[in-house]
Coordinates of C-alpha atoms and ligand atoms in Angstrom, one line a residue:
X3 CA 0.0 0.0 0.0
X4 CA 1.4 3.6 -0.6
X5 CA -1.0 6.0 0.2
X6 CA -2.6 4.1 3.3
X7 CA -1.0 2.9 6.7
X8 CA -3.2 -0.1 8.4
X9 CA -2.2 -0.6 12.1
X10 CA -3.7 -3.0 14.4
X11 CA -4.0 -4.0 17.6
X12 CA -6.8 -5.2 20.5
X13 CA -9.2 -6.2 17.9
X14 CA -9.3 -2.5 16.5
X15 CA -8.0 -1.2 12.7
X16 CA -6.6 2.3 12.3
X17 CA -6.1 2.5 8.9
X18 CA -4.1 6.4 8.0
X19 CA -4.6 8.3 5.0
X20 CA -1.2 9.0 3.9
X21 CA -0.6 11.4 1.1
X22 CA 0.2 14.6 3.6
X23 CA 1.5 16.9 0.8
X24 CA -1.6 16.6 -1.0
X25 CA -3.9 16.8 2.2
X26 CA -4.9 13.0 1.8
X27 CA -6.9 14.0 -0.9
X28 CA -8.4 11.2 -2.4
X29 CA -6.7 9.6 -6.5
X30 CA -8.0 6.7 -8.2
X31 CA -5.2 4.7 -6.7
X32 CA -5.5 5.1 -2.8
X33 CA -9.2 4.7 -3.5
X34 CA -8.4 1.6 -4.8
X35 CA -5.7 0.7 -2.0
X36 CA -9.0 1.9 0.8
X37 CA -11.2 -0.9 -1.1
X38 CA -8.6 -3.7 -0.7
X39 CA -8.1 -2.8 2.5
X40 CA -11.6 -2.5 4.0
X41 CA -12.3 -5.6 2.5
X42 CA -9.3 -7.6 3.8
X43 CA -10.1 -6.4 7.0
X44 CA -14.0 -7.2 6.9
X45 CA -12.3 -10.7 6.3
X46 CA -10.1 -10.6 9.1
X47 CA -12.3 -12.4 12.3
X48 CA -9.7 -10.5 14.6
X49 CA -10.8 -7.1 13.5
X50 CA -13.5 -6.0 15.3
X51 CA -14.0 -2.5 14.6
X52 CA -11.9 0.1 11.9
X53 CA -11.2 3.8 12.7
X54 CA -10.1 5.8 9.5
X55 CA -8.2 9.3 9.9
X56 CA -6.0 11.4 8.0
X57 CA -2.4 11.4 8.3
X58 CA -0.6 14.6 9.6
X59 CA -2.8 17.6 11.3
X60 CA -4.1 19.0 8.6
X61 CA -6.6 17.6 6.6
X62 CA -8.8 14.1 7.4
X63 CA -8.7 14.3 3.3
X64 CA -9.3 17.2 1.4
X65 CA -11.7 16.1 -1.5
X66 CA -11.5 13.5 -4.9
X67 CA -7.8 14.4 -6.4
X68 CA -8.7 17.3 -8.7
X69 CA -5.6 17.1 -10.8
X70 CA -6.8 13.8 -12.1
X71 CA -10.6 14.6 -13.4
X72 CA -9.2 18.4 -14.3
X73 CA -10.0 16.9 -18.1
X74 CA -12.5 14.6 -18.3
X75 CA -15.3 14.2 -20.4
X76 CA -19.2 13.6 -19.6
X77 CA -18.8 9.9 -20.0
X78 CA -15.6 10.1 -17.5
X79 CA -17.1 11.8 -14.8
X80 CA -20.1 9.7 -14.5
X81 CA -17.6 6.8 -14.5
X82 CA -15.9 8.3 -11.9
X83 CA -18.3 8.5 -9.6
X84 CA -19.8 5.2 -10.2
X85 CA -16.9 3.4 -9.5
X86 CA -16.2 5.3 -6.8
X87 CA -19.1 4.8 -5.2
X88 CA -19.0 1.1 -5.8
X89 CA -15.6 0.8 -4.7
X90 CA -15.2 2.9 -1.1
X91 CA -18.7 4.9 -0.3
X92 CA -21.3 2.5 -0.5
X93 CA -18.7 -0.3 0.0
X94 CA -18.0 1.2 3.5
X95 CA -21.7 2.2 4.4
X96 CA -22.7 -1.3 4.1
X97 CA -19.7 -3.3 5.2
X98 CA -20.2 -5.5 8.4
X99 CA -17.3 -4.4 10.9
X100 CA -18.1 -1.2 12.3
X101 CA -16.0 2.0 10.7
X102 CA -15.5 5.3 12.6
X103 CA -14.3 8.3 10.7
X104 CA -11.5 10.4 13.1
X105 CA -11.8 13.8 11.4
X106 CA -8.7 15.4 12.2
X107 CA -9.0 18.5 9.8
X108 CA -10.3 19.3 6.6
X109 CA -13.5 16.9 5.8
X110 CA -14.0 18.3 2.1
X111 CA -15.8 17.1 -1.0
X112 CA -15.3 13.5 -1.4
X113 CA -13.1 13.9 2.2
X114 CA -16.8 14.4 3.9
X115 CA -18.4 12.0 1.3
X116 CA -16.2 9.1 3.0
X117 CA -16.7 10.0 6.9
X118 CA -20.4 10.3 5.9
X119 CA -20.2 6.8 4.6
X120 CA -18.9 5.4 7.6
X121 CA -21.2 4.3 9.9
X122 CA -20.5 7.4 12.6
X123 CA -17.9 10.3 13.3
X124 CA -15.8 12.2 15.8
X125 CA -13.9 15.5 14.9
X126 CA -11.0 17.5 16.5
X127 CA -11.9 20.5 17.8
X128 CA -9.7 22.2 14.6
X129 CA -11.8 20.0 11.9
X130 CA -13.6 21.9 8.9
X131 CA -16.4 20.4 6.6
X132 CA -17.9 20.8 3.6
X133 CA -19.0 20.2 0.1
X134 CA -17.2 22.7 -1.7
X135 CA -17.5 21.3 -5.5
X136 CA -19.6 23.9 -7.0
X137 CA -17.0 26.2 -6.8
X138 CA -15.5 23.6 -9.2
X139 CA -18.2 23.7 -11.7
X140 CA -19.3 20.2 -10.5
X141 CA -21.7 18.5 -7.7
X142 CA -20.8 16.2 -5.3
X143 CA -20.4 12.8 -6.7
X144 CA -19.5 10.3 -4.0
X145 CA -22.8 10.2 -2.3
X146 CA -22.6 13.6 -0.7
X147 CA -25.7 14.7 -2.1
X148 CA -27.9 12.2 -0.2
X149 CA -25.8 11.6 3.0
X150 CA -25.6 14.9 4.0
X151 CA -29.1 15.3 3.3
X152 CA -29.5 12.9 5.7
X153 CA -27.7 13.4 8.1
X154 CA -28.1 16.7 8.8
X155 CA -31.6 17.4 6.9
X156 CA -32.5 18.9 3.5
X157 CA -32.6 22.4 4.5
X158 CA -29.3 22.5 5.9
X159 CA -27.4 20.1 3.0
X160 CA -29.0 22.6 0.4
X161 CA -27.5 25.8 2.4
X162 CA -23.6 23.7 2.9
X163 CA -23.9 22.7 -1.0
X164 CA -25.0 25.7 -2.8
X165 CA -22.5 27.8 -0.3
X166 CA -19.6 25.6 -0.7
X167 CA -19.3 26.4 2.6
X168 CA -16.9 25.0 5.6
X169 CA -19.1 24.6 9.1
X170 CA -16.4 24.2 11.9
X171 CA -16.3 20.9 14.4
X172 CA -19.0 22.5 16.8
X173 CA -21.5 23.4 14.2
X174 CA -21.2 19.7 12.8
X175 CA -21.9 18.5 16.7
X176 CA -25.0 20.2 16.7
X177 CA -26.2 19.6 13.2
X178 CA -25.6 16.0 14.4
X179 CA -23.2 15.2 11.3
X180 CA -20.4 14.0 14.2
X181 CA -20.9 12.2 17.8
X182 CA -18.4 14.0 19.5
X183 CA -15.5 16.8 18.8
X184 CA -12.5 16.4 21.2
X185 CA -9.0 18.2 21.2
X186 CA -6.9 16.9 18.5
X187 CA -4.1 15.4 20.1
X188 CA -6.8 13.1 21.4
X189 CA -9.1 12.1 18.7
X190 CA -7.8 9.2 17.8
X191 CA -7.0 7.6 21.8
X192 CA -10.8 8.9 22.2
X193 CA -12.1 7.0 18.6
X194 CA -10.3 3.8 19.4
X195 CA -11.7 4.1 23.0
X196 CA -15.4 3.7 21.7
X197 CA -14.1 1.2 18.7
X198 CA -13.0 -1.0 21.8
X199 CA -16.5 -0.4 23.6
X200 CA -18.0 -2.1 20.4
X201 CA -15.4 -5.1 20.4
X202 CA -16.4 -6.5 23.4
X203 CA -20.2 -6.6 21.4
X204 CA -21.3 -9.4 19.3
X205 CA -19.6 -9.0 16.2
X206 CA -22.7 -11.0 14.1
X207 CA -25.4 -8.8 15.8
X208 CA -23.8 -5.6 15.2
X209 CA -23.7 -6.6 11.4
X210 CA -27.1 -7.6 11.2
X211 CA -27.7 -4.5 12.5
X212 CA -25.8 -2.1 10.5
X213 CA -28.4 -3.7 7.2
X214 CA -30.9 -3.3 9.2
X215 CA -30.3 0.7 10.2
X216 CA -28.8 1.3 6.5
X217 CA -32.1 -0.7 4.9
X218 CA -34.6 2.6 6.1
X219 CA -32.4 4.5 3.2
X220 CA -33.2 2.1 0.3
X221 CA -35.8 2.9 -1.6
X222 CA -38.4 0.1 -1.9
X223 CA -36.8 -1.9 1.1
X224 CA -38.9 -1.8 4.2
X225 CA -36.7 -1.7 7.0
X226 CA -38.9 -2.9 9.4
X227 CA -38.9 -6.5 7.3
X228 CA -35.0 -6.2 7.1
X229 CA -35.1 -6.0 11.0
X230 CA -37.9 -8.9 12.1
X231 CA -35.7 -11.2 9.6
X232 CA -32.1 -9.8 11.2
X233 CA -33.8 -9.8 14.6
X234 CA -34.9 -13.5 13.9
X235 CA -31.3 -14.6 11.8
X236 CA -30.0 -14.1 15.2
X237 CA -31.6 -16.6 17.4
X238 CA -29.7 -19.2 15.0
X239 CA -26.0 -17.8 16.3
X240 CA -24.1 -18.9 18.6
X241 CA -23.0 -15.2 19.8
X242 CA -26.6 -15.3 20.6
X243 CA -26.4 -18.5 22.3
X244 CA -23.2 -17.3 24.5
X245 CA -24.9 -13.8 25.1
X246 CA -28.4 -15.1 27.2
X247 CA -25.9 -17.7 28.7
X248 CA -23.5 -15.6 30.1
X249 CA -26.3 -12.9 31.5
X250 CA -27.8 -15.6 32.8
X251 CA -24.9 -17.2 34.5
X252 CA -24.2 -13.7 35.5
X253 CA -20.8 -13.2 33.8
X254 CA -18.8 -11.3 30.8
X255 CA -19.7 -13.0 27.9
X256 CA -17.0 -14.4 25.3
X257 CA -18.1 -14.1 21.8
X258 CA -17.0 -16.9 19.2
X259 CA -18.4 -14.0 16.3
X260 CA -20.4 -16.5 14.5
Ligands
COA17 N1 -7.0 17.6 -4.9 C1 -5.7 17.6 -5.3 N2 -4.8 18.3 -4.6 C2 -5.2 18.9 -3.4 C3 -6.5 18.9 -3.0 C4 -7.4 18.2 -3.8 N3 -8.8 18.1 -3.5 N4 -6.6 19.6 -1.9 C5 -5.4 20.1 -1.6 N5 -4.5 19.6 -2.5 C6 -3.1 19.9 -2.6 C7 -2.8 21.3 -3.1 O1 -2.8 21.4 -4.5 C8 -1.4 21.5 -2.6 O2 -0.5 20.8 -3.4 P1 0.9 21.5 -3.9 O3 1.7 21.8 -2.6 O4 1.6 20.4 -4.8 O5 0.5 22.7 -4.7 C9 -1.4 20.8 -1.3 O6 -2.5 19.9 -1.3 C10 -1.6 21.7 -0.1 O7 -2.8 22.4 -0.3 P2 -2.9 24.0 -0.2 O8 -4.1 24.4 -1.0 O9 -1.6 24.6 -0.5 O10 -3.2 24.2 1.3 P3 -4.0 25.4 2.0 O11 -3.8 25.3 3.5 O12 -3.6 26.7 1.4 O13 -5.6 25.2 1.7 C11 -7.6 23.9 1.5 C12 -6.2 24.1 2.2 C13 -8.2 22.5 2.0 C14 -8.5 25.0 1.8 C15 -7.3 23.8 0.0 O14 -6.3 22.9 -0.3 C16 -8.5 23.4 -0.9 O15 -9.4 24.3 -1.1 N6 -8.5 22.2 -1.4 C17 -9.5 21.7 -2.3 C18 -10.8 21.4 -1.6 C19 -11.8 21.0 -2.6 O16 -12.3 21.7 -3.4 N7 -12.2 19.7 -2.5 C20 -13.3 19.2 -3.3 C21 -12.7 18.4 -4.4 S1 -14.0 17.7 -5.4

């Protein structure tokens, strides 16, 4: 991998976003690099949870590369974005191991498009967000334009889109587009600190729930259905099986994750 660092340890991922000099923003090839590592990880039964951040103090990622779709055509940016999509945004929304976004800085364009995939967020007290590619001559194209929405709500997505403006890490608390802004130096202790919480959880259950919360934005998917049949899927594990038994014998439970 070149422009991503994967660390791990105690059942949690930290994978970096390393380009620095470019402000982690995002080319085709470390969107590719993201993809192979989400999905070696999802794979990985000792990976439990995956923070993502942005290397240096900075930027968490500063949009899509714009020196590579400076040129393209109408047929290449619609490419673009649907293999983007495919490969990191909707890849990550729906993946079964938990992600957390550490926004340590700039969150902009397809930077915010990628926290807002993940399944929640924390910021440093420094972070900035925003969609800023109208200023571009372009619209967000990584999902932005219906996570945010959201997220946050309609009103509020139209105002940050149309303004291409940057709210700062207090103003995304109370839009309710992070969980939690802390001081930077700890943002990442503080991330992996709830990642752990969500270790010592059933691994299987927390999947089955992550369909079931994400099914309520699919259109023609009733997510009420997608939870009786989760909620039922899980009486057959044997996390389940280990969870009643160790309440009931009035101890910690240990998870086998399947
Ligand atoms: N794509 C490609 N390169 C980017 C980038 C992006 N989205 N964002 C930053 N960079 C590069 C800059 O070109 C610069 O590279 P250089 O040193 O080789 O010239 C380097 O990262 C540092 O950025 P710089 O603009 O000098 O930092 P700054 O502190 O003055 O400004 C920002 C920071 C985030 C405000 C500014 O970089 C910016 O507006 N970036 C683009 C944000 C954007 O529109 N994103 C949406 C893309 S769809």
């Amino acid at each position: 991998m070149e422009n991503i660092l994967i660390d791990k340890q105690d059942n949690v991922a930290v994978i970096t976003i390393n380009r620095p000099t470019k402000l982690n923003a995002l080319n085709k090839a470390t969107i590719q690099e993201l993809h192979d590592a989400f999905k070696a990880l999802n794979e990985d039964k000792e990976v439990k949870a995956i923070v993502i951040t942005g290397s240096g103090e900075k930027a968490f990622v500063a949009g899509a590369d714009i020196s590579e779709f400076a040129n393209f055509s109408v047929e290449n940016g619609g490419k673009l974005a649907a293999e983007g999509q495919a490969l990191l945004f909707d890849y990550v929304q729906n993946l079964s191991t938990p992600v957390i976004a550490a926004i340590n800085g700039f969150a902009l364009g397809g930077g915010l498009e990628l926290a807002m995939a993940c399944h929640f967020r924390t910021a440093s007290d420094n972070a900035k967000m925003g969609l800023p590619e109208v200023t571009l001559g372009v619209i967000p194209g990584y999902g932005g334009t219906q996570r945010l929405a959201q997220l946050v709500g309609k009103g509020r997505a139209m105002e940050m889109i149309m303004t291409a403006g940057m709210v700062d890490a207090n103003t995304a608390l109370n839009y309710g587009l992070v969980n939690h802004v802390v001081a930077q130096e700890e943002l990442l202790d503080f991330t992996k600190g709830i990642a752990t919480k969500i270790t010592r959880n059933s691994t299987v259950a927390i999947g089955k729930a992550i369909e079931a919360v994400n099914a309520n934005y699919v259109d023609g998917v009733d997510g009420f259905k997608v939870e009786i049949k989760n909620f039922g899927a899980c009486f057959g594990t044997e996390d389940f099986k280990e969870g009643t038994t160790a309440f009931l014998e009035k101890r910690k439970p240990v998870f086998p994750g399947n």
